[in-house]
């Protein structure tokens, strides 16, 4: 089982910057992909950014050019650098990982508990 621990959320002014971090721990054979999702009050959870082993990166349209996802595979860590944040970025941000516990297992999904980002205007 893999556990994800997010950190870095908080209150930030519009136009400011914030960096989220997520560390995976537990029984890990491989983590082919990691990403960030968010859920604003009254809305469904949506993908923010994802990164995979092949170097593929994907962003939700509204964050392109402002957010950057990166990964340290040796540390099982994924980051989300958030620049020029806007009020509409206010949400609980969740870390996600698709992982294998051993070479024989099927892939599984893990989610963090979420970290709140509040952007004040």
Coordinates of N, CA and C in Angstrom, one line a residue:
X1 N 0.8 -1.2 0.0 CA 0.0 0.0 0.0 C 0.9 1.2 0.0
X2 N 0.4 2.2 -0.8 CA 1.2 3.5 -0.9 C 0.4 4.6 -0.2
X3 N 1.1 5.4 0.5 CA 0.6 6.6 1.1 C 1.2 7.8 0.5
X4 N 0.3 8.8 0.3 CA 0.8 10.1 -0.2 C 0.6 11.2 0.8
X5 N 1.6 12.0 1.0 CA 1.5 13.1 2.0 C 1.8 14.4 1.3
X6 N 0.8 15.3 1.2 CA 1.0 16.6 0.6 C 1.4 17.6 1.6
X7 N 2.0 18.7 1.1 CA 2.4 19.8 2.0 C 2.5 21.0 1.1
X8 N 2.5 22.2 1.7 CA 2.7 23.4 1.0 C 1.5 24.3 0.8
X9 N 0.3 23.8 1.1 CA -0.9 24.6 0.9 C -0.9 25.7 1.9
X10 N -1.9 26.7 1.7 CA -2.0 27.8 2.6 C -2.7 28.9 1.9
X11 N -2.6 30.1 2.5 CA -3.2 31.3 2.0 C -2.1 32.1 1.2
X12 N -2.6 32.5 0.0 CA -1.7 33.3 -0.8 C -2.5 34.4 -1.5
X13 N -1.8 35.5 -1.7 CA -2.5 36.6 -2.4 C -2.6 36.4 -3.9
X14 N -3.6 36.9 -4.5 CA -3.7 36.8 -6.0 C -2.4 37.4 -6.6
X15 N -1.9 36.7 -7.6 CA -0.6 37.1 -8.3 C 0.6 36.5 -7.6
X16 N 0.4 35.9 -6.5 CA 1.6 35.3 -5.8 C 1.9 33.9 -6.2
X17 N 2.8 33.3 -5.5 CA 3.3 31.9 -5.8 C 3.2 31.0 -4.6
X18 N 3.1 29.7 -5.0 CA 3.0 28.7 -3.9 C 3.5 27.4 -4.5
X19 N 4.2 26.6 -3.7 CA 4.7 25.3 -4.2 C 4.1 24.2 -3.4
X20 N 3.5 23.2 -4.0 CA 3.0 22.1 -3.3 C 3.9 20.9 -3.5
X21 N 4.0 20.1 -2.5 CA 4.9 18.9 -2.6 C 4.1 17.7 -2.1
X22 N 4.4 16.5 -2.7 CA 3.8 15.3 -2.3 C 4.8 14.2 -2.3
X23 N 4.9 13.5 -1.2 CA 5.8 12.4 -1.1 C 5.1 11.0 -1.0
X24 N 5.5 10.1 -1.8 CA 4.9 8.7 -1.7 C 5.8 7.8 -0.8
X25 N 5.1 7.0 0.0 CA 5.8 6.1 0.8 C 5.0 4.8 0.9
X26 N 5.7 3.7 1.3 CA 5.1 2.4 1.5 C 5.8 1.4 0.6
X27 N 5.0 0.4 0.2 CA 5.5 -0.7 -0.7 C 5.4 -0.2 -2.1
X28 N 6.6 0.2 -2.7 CA 6.6 0.7 -4.0 C 7.6 0.0 -4.9
X29 N 7.1 -0.5 -6.0 CA 7.9 -1.1 -7.0 C 8.2 -0.1 -8.1
X30 N 7.1 0.6 -8.5 CA 7.2 1.6 -9.5 C 6.0 2.5 -9.4
X31 N 6.3 3.7 -9.8 CA 5.2 4.7 -9.9 C 5.2 5.3 -11.3
X32 N 4.5 4.8 -12.2 CA 4.6 5.3 -13.6 C 4.1 6.7 -13.8
X33 N 3.2 7.1 -12.9 CA 2.6 8.4 -13.1 C 2.1 9.0 -11.8
X34 N 2.3 10.4 -11.7 CA 1.8 11.1 -10.6 C 1.2 12.4 -11.1
X35 N 0.4 13.0 -10.2 CA -0.3 14.2 -10.7 C -1.0 14.9 -9.5
X36 N -1.6 16.1 -9.9 CA -2.3 16.9 -9.0 C -3.7 17.1 -9.5
X37 N -4.7 17.0 -8.6 CA -6.1 17.3 -8.9 C -6.6 18.3 -7.9
X38 N -7.7 18.9 -8.2 CA -8.2 19.9 -7.2 C -9.7 19.8 -7.2
X39 N -10.3 20.2 -6.1 CA -11.7 20.3 -5.9 C -12.1 21.6 -5.2
X40 N -12.8 22.4 -5.9 CA -13.3 23.7 -5.4 C -14.7 23.5 -4.7
X41 N -15.0 24.3 -3.8 CA -16.4 24.1 -3.2 C -17.5 24.1 -4.2
X42 N -18.3 23.0 -4.1 CA -19.4 22.9 -4.9 C -19.1 22.4 -6.3
X43 N -17.9 22.0 -6.6 CA -17.5 21.6 -7.9 C -16.9 20.2 -7.8
X44 N -16.8 19.5 -9.0 CA -16.2 18.2 -9.1 C -14.7 18.3 -9.1
X45 N -14.1 17.2 -8.7 CA -12.6 17.2 -8.7 C -12.2 17.2 -10.2
X46 N -11.1 18.0 -10.4 CA -10.6 18.1 -11.8 C -9.1 17.9 -11.8
X47 N -8.6 17.4 -12.9 CA -7.2 17.3 -13.1 C -6.5 18.6 -13.3
X48 N -5.4 18.8 -12.6 CA -4.6 20.1 -12.7 C -3.4 19.8 -13.6
X49 N -2.6 18.8 -13.2 CA -1.4 18.5 -14.0 C -1.0 17.1 -13.7
X50 N -0.5 16.4 -14.7 CA 0.0 15.0 -14.5 C 1.4 14.9 -15.2
X51 N 2.2 13.9 -14.7 CA 3.5 13.7 -15.3 C 3.7 12.2 -15.2
X52 N 4.3 11.6 -16.3 CA 4.5 10.2 -16.3 C 6.0 9.9 -16.6
X53 N 6.3 8.6 -16.5 CA 7.7 8.2 -16.7 C 8.2 8.5 -18.0
X54 N 7.4 8.5 -19.0 CA 7.8 8.8 -20.4 C 8.1 10.3 -20.6
X55 N 8.0 11.1 -19.6 CA 8.2 12.5 -19.7 C 7.0 13.3 -20.2
X56 N 5.9 12.6 -20.3 CA 4.6 13.2 -20.7 C 4.1 14.1 -19.6
X57 N 3.7 15.3 -20.0 CA 3.1 16.2 -19.0 C 1.8 16.8 -19.6
X58 N 0.8 16.9 -18.8 CA -0.4 17.4 -19.2 C -0.9 18.4 -18.2
X59 N -1.5 19.5 -18.7 CA -2.1 20.5 -17.8 C -3.5 20.9 -18.1
X60 N -4.3 21.2 -17.1 CA -5.6 21.7 -17.4 C -5.4 23.1 -18.0
X61 N -6.3 23.4 -18.9 CA -6.1 24.6 -19.8 C -5.9 25.9 -18.9
X62 N -6.7 26.1 -17.9 CA -6.6 27.3 -17.1 C -5.3 27.5 -16.4
X63 N -4.5 26.5 -16.2 CA -3.3 26.7 -15.5 C -2.0 26.7 -16.4
X64 N -2.2 26.4 -17.6 CA -1.1 26.4 -18.6 C -0.4 27.8 -18.6
X65 N 0.9 27.7 -18.5 CA 1.7 28.9 -18.4 C 1.9 29.5 -17.0
X66 N 1.1 29.0 -16.1 CA 1.2 29.5 -14.7 C 1.7 28.4 -13.7
X67 N 1.3 27.2 -13.9 CA 1.7 26.1 -13.0 C 2.7 25.2 -13.7
X68 N 3.6 24.6 -12.9 CA 4.6 23.7 -13.5 C 4.6 22.5 -12.6
X69 N 4.5 21.3 -13.2 CA 4.6 20.1 -12.4 C 6.0 19.5 -12.7
X70 N 6.6 18.9 -11.6 CA 7.9 18.3 -11.8 C 8.0 17.1 -10.8
X71 N 9.0 16.3 -11.0 CA 9.0 15.1 -10.2 C 10.5 14.7 -9.9
X72 N 10.7 14.2 -8.7 CA 12.0 13.7 -8.3 C 11.7 12.2 -8.1
X73 N 12.1 11.4 -9.1 CA 11.8 9.9 -9.0 C 12.5 9.3 -7.9
X74 N 13.8 9.7 -7.6 CA 14.6 9.1 -6.6 C 13.9 9.3 -5.2
X75 N 13.2 10.4 -5.1 CA 12.5 10.7 -3.8 C 11.0 10.4 -3.8
X76 N 10.5 9.8 -4.9 CA 9.1 9.5 -5.0 C 8.3 10.8 -4.7
X77 N 8.7 11.9 -5.2 CA 8.1 13.1 -4.9 C 7.6 13.9 -6.1
X78 N 6.5 14.5 -6.0 CA 6.0 15.3 -7.1 C 5.7 16.7 -6.6
X79 N 6.0 17.7 -7.4 CA 5.8 19.1 -7.0 C 4.8 19.8 -8.0
X80 N 4.2 20.8 -7.4 CA 3.4 21.7 -8.3 C 3.8 23.1 -7.9
X81 N 4.5 23.8 -8.8 CA 4.8 25.2 -8.7 C 3.7 26.0 -9.3
X82 N 3.1 26.8 -8.4 CA 1.9 27.6 -8.8 C 2.3 29.1 -8.8
X83 N 2.3 29.7 -10.0 CA 2.7 31.1 -10.1 C 1.5 31.9 -10.6
X84 N 1.5 33.2 -10.3 CA 0.4 34.1 -10.7 C -1.0 33.5 -10.4
X85 N -1.1 33.1 -9.2 CA -2.4 32.4 -8.8 C -3.5 33.4 -8.8
X86 N -4.7 32.8 -9.1 CA -5.9 33.5 -9.2 C -6.9 33.0 -8.2
X87 N -8.0 33.9 -7.9 CA -9.0 33.5 -6.9 C -9.6 32.1 -7.3
X88 N -9.8 31.9 -8.6 CA -10.4 30.6 -9.1 C -9.5 29.4 -8.9
X89 N -8.3 29.6 -8.4 CA -7.4 28.5 -8.1 C -7.7 28.0 -6.7
X90 N -8.5 28.7 -5.9 CA -8.8 28.2 -4.6 C -9.5 26.9 -4.6
X91 N -8.9 25.9 -3.9 CA -9.5 24.6 -3.9 C -8.6 23.7 -2.9
X92 N -9.1 22.5 -2.7 CA -8.3 21.5 -2.0 C -7.6 20.8 -3.1
X93 N -6.3 20.7 -3.0 CA -5.4 20.0 -4.0 C -5.0 18.7 -3.5
X94 N -5.3 17.7 -4.4 CA -5.0 16.3 -4.0 C -3.9 15.7 -4.9
X95 N -3.0 15.0 -4.3 CA -1.9 14.3 -5.0 C -2.4 12.9 -5.4
X96 N -2.1 12.5 -6.6 CA -2.4 11.2 -7.1 C -1.2 10.4 -7.6
X97 N -1.2 9.1 -7.4 CA -0.1 8.3 -7.9 C -0.7 7.0 -8.5
X98 N -0.2 6.6 -9.6 CA -0.6 5.2 -10.1 C 0.7 4.4 -9.9
X99 N 0.5 3.3 -9.2 CA 1.7 2.6 -8.8 C 1.6 1.1 -8.9
X100 N 2.8 0.5 -8.8 CA 2.8 -1.0 -8.7 C 3.6 -1.3 -7.4
X101 N 3.0 -2.2 -6.6 CA 3.7 -2.6 -5.3 C 4.8 -3.7 -5.6
X102 N 4.6 -4.5 -6.6 CA 5.7 -5.4 -7.0 C 5.5 -5.7 -8.5
X103 N 6.5 -6.4 -9.0 CA 6.5 -6.6 -10.5 C 5.4 -7.5 -11.0
X104 N 4.7 -8.2 -10.0 CA 3.6 -9.1 -10.5 C 2.2 -8.5 -10.3
X105 N 2.2 -7.4 -9.5 CA 0.9 -6.8 -9.2 C 0.3 -6.0 -10.3
X106 N -1.0 -5.8 -10.3 CA -1.6 -4.9 -11.2 C -1.5 -3.5 -10.6
X107 N -1.7 -2.5 -11.4 CA -1.5 -1.1 -11.0 C -2.7 -0.7 -10.1
X108 N -2.4 0.2 -9.2 CA -3.3 0.8 -8.2 C -3.2 2.3 -8.2
X109 N -4.3 2.9 -7.7 CA -4.4 4.3 -7.5 C -4.2 4.7 -6.0
X110 N -3.5 5.7 -5.7 CA -3.4 6.2 -4.4 C -3.7 7.7 -4.4
X111 N -4.4 8.2 -3.4 CA -4.7 9.6 -3.2 C -4.2 10.1 -1.9
X112 N -3.8 11.4 -1.9 CA -3.5 12.0 -0.7 C -4.7 12.6 0.0
X113 N -4.6 13.1 1.2 CA -5.7 13.6 1.9 C -6.1 15.0 1.5
X114 N -5.2 15.7 0.8 CA -5.5 17.0 0.2 C -4.9 18.1 1.1
X115 N -4.6 19.2 0.4 CA -4.1 20.4 1.0 C -4.8 21.6 0.5
X116 N -5.3 22.4 1.4 CA -6.1 23.6 1.0 C -5.2 24.7 0.5
X117 N -5.6 25.2 -0.7 CA -5.0 26.5 -1.2 C -6.1 27.5 -1.3
X118 N -5.9 28.6 -0.6 CA -6.8 29.7 -0.6 C -6.1 31.0 -1.2
X119 N -6.7 31.5 -2.3 CA -6.2 32.7 -2.9 C -7.0 33.9 -2.6
X120 N -6.4 34.8 -2.0 CA -7.2 36.1 -1.6 C -7.0 37.1 -2.7
X121 N -8.1 37.8 -3.0 CA -8.0 38.8 -4.0 C -7.9 40.2 -3.4

